[in-house]
Coordinates of C-alpha atoms and ligand atoms in Angstrom, one line a residue:
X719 CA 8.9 -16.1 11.0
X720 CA 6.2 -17.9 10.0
X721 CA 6.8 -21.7 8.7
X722 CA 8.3 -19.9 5.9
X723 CA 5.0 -20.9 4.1
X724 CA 2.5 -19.0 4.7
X725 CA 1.8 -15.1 5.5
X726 CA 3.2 -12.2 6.6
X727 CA 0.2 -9.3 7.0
X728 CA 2.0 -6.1 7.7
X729 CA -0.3 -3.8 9.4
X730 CA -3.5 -4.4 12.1
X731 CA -5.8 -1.9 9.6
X732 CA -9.2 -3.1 8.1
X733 CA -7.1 -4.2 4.7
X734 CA -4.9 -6.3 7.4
X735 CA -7.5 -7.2 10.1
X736 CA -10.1 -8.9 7.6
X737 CA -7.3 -10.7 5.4
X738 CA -5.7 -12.2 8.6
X739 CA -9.2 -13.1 9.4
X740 CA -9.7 -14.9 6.8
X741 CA -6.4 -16.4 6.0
X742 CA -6.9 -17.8 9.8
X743 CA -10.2 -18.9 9.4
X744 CA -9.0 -21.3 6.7
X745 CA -5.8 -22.7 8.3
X746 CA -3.2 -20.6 6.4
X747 CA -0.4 -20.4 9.0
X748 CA -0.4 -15.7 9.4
X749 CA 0.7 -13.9 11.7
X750 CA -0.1 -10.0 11.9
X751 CA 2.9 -7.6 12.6
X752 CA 1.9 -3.8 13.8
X753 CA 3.9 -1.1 14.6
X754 CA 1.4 0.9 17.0
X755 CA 0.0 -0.8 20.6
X756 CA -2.9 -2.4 20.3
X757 CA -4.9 0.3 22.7
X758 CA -3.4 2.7 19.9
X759 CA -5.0 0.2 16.8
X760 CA -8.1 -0.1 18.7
X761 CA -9.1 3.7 19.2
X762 CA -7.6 5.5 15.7
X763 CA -10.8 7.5 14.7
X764 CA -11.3 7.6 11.2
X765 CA -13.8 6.1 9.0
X766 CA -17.9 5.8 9.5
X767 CA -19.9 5.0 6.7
X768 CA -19.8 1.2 5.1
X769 CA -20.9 0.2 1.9
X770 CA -23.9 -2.4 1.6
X771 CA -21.2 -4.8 -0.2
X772 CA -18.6 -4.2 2.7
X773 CA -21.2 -4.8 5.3
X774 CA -21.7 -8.6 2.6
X775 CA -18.0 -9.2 3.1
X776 CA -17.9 -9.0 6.4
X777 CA -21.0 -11.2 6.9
X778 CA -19.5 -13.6 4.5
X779 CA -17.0 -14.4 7.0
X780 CA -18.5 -13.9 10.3
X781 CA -17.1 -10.4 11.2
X782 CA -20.0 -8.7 10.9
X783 CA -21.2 -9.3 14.6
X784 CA -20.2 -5.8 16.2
X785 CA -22.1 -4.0 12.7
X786 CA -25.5 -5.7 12.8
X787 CA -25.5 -5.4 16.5
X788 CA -24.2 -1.5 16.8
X789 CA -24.3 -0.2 13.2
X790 CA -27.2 1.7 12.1
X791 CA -28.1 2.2 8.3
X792 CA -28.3 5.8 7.3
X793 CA -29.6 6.9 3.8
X794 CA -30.1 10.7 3.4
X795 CA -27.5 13.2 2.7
X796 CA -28.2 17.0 2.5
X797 CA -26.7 19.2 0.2
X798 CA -26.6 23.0 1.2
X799 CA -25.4 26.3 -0.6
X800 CA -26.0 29.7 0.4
X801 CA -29.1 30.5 -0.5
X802 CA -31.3 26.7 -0.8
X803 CA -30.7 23.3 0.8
X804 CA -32.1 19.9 -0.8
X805 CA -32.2 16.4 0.7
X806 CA -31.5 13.1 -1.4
X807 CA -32.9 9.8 0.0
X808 CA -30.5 7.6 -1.6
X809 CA -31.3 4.8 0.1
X810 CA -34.6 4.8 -2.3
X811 CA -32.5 5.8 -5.2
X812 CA -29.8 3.8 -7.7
X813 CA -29.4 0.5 -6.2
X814 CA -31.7 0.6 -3.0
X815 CA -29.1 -0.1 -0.2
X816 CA -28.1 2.3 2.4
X817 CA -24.8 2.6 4.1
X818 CA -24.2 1.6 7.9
X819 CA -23.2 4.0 10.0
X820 CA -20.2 1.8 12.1
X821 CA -16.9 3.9 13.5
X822 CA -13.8 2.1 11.7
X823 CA -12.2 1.9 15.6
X824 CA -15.2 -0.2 16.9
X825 CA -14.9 -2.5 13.7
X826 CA -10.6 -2.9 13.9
X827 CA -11.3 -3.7 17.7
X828 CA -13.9 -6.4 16.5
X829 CA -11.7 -7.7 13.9
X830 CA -8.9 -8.1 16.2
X831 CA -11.0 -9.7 19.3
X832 CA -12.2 -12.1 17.3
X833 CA -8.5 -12.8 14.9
X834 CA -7.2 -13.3 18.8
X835 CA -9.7 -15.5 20.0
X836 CA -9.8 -17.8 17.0
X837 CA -5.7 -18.4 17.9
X838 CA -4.5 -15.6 15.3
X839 CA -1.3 -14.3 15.7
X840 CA -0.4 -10.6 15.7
X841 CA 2.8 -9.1 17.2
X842 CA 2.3 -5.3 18.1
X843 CA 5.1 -2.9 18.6
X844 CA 7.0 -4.2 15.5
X845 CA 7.7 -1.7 12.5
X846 CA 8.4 -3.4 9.2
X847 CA 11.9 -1.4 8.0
X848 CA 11.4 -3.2 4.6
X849 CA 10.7 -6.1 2.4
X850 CA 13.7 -8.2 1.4
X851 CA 13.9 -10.6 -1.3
X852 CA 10.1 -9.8 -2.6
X853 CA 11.9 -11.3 -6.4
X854 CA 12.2 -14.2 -5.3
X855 CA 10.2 -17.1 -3.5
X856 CA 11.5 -16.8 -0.2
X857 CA 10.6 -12.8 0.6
X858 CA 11.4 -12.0 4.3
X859 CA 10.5 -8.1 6.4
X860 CA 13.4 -6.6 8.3
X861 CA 11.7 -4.8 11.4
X862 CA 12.4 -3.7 15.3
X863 CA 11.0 -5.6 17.5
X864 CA 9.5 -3.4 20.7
X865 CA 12.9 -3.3 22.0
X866 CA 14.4 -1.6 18.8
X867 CA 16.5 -4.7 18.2
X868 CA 16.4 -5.8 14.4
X869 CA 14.5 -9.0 13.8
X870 CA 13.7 -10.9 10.2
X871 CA 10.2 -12.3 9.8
X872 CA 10.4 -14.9 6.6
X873 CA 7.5 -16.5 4.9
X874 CA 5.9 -17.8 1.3
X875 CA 3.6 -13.8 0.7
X876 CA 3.7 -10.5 2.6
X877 CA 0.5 -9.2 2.3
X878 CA 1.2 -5.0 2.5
X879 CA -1.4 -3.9 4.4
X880 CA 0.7 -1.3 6.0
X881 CA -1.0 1.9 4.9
X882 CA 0.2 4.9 2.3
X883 CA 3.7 5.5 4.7
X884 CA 4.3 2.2 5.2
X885 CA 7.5 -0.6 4.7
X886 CA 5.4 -1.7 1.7
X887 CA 5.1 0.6 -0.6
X888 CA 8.7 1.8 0.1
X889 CA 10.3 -1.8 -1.0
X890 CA 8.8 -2.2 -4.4
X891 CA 12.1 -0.9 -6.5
X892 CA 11.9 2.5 -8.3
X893 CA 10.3 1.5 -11.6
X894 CA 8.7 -1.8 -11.1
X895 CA 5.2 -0.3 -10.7
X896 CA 3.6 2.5 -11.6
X897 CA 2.6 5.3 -9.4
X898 CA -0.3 7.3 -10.8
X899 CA -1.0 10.6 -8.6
X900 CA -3.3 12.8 -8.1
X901 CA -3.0 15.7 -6.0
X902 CA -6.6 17.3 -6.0
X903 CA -5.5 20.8 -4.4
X904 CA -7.8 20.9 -1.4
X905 CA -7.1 20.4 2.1
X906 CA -10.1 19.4 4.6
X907 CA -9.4 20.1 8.8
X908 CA -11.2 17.0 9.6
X909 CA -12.5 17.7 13.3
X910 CA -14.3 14.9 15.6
X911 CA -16.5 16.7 18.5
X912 CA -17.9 15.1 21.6
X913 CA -21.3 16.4 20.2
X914 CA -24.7 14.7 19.1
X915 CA -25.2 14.8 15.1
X916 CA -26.8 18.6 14.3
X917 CA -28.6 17.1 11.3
X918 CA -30.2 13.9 10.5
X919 CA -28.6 13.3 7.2
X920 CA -24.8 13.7 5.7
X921 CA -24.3 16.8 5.5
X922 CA -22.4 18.3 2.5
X923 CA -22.1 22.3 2.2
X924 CA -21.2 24.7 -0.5
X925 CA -19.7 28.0 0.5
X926 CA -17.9 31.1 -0.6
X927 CA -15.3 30.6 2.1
X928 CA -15.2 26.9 1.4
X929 CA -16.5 23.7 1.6
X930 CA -18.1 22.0 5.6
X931 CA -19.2 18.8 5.7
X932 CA -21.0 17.2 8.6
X933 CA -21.3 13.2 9.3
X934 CA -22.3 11.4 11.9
X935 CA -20.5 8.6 14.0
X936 CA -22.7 7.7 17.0
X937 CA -25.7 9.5 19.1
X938 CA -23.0 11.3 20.5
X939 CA -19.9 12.0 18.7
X940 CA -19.6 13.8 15.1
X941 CA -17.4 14.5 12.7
X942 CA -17.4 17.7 10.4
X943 CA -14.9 18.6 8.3
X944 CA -13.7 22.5 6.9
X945 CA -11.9 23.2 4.0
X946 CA -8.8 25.3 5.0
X947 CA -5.9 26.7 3.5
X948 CA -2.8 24.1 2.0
X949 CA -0.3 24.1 4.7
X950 CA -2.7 25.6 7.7
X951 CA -2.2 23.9 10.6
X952 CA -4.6 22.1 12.8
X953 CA -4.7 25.0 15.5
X954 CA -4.9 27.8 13.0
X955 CA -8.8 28.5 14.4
X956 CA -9.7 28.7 17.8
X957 CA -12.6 25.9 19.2
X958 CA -15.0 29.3 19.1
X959 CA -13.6 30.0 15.4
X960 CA -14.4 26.3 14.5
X961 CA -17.8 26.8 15.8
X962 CA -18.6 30.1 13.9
X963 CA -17.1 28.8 10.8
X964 CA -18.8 25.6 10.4
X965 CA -21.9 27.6 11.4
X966 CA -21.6 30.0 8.8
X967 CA -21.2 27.6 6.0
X968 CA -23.7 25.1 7.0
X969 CA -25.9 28.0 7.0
X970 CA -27.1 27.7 11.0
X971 CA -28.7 30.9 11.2
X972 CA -31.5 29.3 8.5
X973 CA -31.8 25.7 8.5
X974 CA -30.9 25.2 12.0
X975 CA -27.8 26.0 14.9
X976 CA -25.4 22.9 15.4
X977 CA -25.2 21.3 18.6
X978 CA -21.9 21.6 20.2
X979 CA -19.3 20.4 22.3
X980 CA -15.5 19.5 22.9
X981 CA -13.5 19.1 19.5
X982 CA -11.9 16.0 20.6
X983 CA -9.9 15.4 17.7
X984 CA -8.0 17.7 14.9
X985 CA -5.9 16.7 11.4
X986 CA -5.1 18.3 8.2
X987 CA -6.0 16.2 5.5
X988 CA -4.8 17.0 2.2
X989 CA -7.1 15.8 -0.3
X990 CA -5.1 13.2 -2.7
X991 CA -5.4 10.3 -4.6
X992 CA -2.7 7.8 -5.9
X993 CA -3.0 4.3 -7.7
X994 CA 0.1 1.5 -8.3
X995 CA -0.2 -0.7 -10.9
X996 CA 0.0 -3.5 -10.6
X997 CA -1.0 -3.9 -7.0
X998 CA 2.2 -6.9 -7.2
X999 CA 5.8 -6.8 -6.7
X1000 CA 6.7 -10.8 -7.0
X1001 CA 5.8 -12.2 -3.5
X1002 CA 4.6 -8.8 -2.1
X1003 CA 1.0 -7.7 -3.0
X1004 CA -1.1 -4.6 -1.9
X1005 CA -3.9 -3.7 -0.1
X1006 CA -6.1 -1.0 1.2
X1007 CA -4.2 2.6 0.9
X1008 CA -0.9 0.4 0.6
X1009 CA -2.5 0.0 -2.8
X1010 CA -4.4 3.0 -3.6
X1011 CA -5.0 6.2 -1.3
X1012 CA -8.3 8.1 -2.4
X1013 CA -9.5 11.2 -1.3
X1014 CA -12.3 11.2 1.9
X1015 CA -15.0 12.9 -0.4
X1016 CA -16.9 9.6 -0.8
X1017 CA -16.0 7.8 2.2
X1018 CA -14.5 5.1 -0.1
X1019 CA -11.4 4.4 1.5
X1020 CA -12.2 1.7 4.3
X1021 CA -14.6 -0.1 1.8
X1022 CA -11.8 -0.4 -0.5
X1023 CA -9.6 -1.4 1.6
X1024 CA -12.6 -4.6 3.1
X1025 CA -12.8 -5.5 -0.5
X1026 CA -9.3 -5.7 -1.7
X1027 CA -8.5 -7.6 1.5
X1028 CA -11.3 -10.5 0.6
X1029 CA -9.6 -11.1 -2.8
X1030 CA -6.2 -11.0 -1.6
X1031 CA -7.1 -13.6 1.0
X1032 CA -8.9 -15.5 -0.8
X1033 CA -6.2 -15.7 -3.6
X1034 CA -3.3 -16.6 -0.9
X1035 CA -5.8 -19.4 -0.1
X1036 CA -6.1 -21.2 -3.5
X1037 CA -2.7 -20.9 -3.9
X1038 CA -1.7 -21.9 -0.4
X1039 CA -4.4 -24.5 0.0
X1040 CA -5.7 -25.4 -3.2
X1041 CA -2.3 -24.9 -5.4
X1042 CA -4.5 -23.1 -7.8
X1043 CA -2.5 -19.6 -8.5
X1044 CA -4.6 -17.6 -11.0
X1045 CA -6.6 -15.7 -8.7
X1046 CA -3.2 -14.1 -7.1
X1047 CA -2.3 -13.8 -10.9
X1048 CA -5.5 -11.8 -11.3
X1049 CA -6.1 -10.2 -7.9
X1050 CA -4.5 -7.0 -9.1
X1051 CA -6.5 -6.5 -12.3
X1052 CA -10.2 -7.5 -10.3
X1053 CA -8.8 -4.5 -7.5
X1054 CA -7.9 -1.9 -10.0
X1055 CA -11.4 -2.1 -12.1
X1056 CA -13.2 -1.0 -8.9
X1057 CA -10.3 1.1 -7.1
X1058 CA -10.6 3.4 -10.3
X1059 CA -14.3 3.7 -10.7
X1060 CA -14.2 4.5 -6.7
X1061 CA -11.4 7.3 -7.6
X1062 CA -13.5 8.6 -10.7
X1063 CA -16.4 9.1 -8.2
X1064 CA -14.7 10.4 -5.2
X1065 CA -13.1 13.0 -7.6
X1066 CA -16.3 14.0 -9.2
X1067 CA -17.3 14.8 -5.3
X1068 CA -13.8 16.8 -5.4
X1069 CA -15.0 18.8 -7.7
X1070 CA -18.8 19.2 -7.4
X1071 CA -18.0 20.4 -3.4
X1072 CA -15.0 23.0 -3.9
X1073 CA -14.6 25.8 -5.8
X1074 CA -11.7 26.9 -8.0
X1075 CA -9.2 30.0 -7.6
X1076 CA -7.2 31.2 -4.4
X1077 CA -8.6 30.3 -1.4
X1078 CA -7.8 31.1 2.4
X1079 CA -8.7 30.8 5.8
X1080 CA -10.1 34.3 6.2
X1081 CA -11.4 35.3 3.3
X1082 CA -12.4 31.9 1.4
X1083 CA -12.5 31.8 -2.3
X1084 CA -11.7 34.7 -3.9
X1085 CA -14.4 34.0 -6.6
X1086 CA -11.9 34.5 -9.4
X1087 CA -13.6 32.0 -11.9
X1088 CA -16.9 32.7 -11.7
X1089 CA -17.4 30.4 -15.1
X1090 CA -16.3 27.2 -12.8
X1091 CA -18.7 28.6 -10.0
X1092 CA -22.0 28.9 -12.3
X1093 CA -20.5 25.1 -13.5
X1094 CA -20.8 23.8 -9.9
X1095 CA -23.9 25.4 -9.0
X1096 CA -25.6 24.0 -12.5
X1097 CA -24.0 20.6 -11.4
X1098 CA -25.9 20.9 -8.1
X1099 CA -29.1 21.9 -9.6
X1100 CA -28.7 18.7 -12.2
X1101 CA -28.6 16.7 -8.9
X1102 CA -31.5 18.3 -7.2
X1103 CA -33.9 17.8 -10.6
X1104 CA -33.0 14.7 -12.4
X1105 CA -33.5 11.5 -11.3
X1106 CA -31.4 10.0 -13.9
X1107 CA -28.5 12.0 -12.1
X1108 CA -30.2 11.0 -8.4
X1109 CA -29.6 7.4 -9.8
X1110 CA -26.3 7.6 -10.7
X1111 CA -25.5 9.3 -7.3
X1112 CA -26.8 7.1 -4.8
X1113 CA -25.1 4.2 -7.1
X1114 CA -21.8 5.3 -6.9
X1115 CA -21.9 6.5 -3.7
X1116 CA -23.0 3.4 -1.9
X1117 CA -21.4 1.2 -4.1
X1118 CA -17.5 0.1 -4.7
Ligands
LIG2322 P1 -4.8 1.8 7.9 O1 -6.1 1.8 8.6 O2 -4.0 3.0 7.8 O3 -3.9 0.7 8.7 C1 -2.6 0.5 8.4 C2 -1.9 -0.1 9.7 O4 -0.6 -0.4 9.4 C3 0.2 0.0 10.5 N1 1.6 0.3 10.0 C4 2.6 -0.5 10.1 N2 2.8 -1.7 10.8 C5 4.0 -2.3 10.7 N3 5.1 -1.8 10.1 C6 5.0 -0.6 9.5 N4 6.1 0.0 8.8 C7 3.7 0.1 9.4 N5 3.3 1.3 8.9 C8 2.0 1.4 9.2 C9 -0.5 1.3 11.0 O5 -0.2 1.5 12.4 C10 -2.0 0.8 10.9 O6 -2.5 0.1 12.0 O7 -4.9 1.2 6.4 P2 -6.0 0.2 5.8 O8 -6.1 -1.1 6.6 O9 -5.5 0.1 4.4 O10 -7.4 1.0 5.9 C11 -7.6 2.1 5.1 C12 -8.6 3.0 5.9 O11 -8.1 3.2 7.2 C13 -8.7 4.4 5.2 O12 -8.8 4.3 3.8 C14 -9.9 5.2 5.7 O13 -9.9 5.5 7.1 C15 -10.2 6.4 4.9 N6 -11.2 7.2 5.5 C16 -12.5 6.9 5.2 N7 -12.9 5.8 4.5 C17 -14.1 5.4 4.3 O14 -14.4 4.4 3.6 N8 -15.2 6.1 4.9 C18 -15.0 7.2 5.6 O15 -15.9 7.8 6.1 C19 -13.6 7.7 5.8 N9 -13.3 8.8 6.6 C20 -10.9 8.3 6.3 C21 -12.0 9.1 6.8 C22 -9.6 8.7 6.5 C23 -9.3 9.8 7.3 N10 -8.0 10.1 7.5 C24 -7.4 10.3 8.8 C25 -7.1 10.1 6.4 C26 -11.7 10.2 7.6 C27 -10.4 10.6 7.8 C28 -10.2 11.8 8.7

């Protein structure tokens, strides 16, 4: 229930948290709902690394306190095989920037202090069931309340913010967008350890037994990730197993050990990619992974998601406010022209950081196509040597 004309924002995400913002901000009557408890919104690990022009955004509309304050900029990443290792300072490369370093917890709990403080309504504890009557002019979201009792929420939009599982996606009728799907045949353990960074740089390692990653999130807490076997489970190695794994890819015994400590958190990502087109269904229009989920391989995800939530606000607004309604007409075309070129590089990551052929958790690759190996290697060696190449790197990957 809002007035009936304003807007409904299903989820408290960054895609939800920055459009109710904003909506707010210029006197469109929102109100937020959110299945989880806001302790649980406020604490959900994920994200790290934002994009110069999500950092802009967010300063655009004065949510950017908690980054300039706590964010640092970061602008080295380290690429490692077995044998060599080489460092690109991308921050001097492509289009000068470097990303900010800024967990995506400390930036929804900044979003949501300040949407509460400013008089913004959020409800938590209520999970959209579905989107009625998104044909038509008067759309409404069948949900629980906390209590489990069914409620209706009616307004002029729902903005489906709601994530890849959500009541959003789920409501748009069979047929009436297209679902293009990408499934890239990988699956990371992304880990989070109570451990200072090991290196001062991204790290991004190429192994026989499979890919390791290593990012930091604050002087004290890191993230790695391990390439495992499709359908492992988050337990399948010990905390000592983790350790010696990681280790052995990031090649510790040569370019230095990795500080450790407790693995705090464990999931199973499975590295996939999907796009709808158009990002519209009449009254109900997507954002963030609601719109398009993309692989973590170039940490593209939360920018995405701060991006598509400025237009889509800024579109309800000159319709709402101004009666003006061709940027909600176009919002879906200006989202897909970047979500794809941010799919096209997260997939060239994909590929430039795994191998091909069988792989498992004890033995790694099995080296069957040594032809796609030599490829990956040459593809690394391009990066180390050209600056052309270095250029078009530290673009794409700071940029969305
Ligand atoms: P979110 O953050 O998933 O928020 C959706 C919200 O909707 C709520 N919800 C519902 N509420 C009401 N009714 C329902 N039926 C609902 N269903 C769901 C949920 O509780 C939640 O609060 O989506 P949003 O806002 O679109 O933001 C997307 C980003 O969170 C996501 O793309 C990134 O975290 C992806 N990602 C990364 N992105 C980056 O840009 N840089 C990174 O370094 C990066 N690292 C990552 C990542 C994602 C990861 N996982 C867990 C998939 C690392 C990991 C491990």
């Amino acid at each position: 229930m809002t007035n009936g004309q304003g807007v409904i924002v299903l989820g408290a995400g960054p895609a939800g948290l920055v459009s109710a913002n904003i909506l707010n901000d210029a006197g469109v009557d929102c109100v937020v709902l959110e299945r989880s408890t806001r302790e649980h919104v406020r604490t959900r690990a994920r994200a790290g690394y934002l994009a110069p022009n999500t950092v802009r955004i967010l300063e655009r509309h004065g949510l950017a306190e908690g980054v300039r304050r706590r964010g640092r900029t970061h602008g080295v990443c380290e690429f490692r095989t077995e044998t060599t290792r080489f460092r690109l300072e991308y921050e001097g490369l492509g289009a000068r920037e470097p990303h900010t370093v800024y967990p995506q917890q400390d930036l929804v709990a900044d979003l949501l202090a300040r949407y509460v403080e400013r008089g913004g309504r959020i409800v938590f504890g209520v999970e959209a069931q579905a989107v009625l009557g998104a044909d038509g002019p008067r759309p409404e979201v069948l949900a629980h309340d906390p209590d489990g009792a069914p409620v209706r929420w009616s307004a002029r939009y729902i903005a489906g913010c709601d994530g890849r599982h959500g009541a959003a996606r789920r409501s748009i009728p069979a047929g009436a967008v297209r679902r293009h799907r990408m499934d890239h045949g990988v699956s990371w353990l992304g880990l989070l350890a109570e451990a200072p960074p090991s290196l001062d740089a991204v790290g991004y390692a190429v192994h026989g037994r499979g890919f390791a990653g290593h990012m930091a999130r604050s002087a004290d807490v890191t993230r790695y990730y391990l390439q495992c076997e499709r359908g492992a489970g988050p337990d399948a190695w010990s905390e000592e197993q983790v350790w010696q794994e990681l280790s052995v890819r990031l090649g510790a015994d040569r370019f230095g050990a990795l500080r450790r400590g407790p693995i705090v958190q464990r999931a199973v990502v499975d590295l996939e990619s999907d796009v709808l087109e158009p990002l519209r269904y009449g009254s109900l229009l997507l954002a963030g992974d609601a719109a398009s989920l993309i692989s973590p391989s170039a940490a593209k995800g939360a920018n995405l998601a701060v991006l598509e939530a400025e237009l889509l606000a800024e579109a309800f607004i000159a319709e709402l406010v101004h009666g003006d309604s061709e940027p909600l007409e176009r919002y879906s075309h200006r989202c897909l022209e970047r979500i794809w070129r941010a799919q096209e590089f997260s997939g060239w990551m994909v590929r430039l950081l795994h191998g091909t052929g069988g792989f498992d958790n004890t033995h790694g690759f099995d080296h069957a196509d040594n032809f796609d190996n030599a490829l990956r290697h040459s593809r690394l060696e391009s990066l180390r040597t050209s600056r052309s190449h270095q250029d078009w790197f530290a673009e794409n990957y700071v940029g969305v």
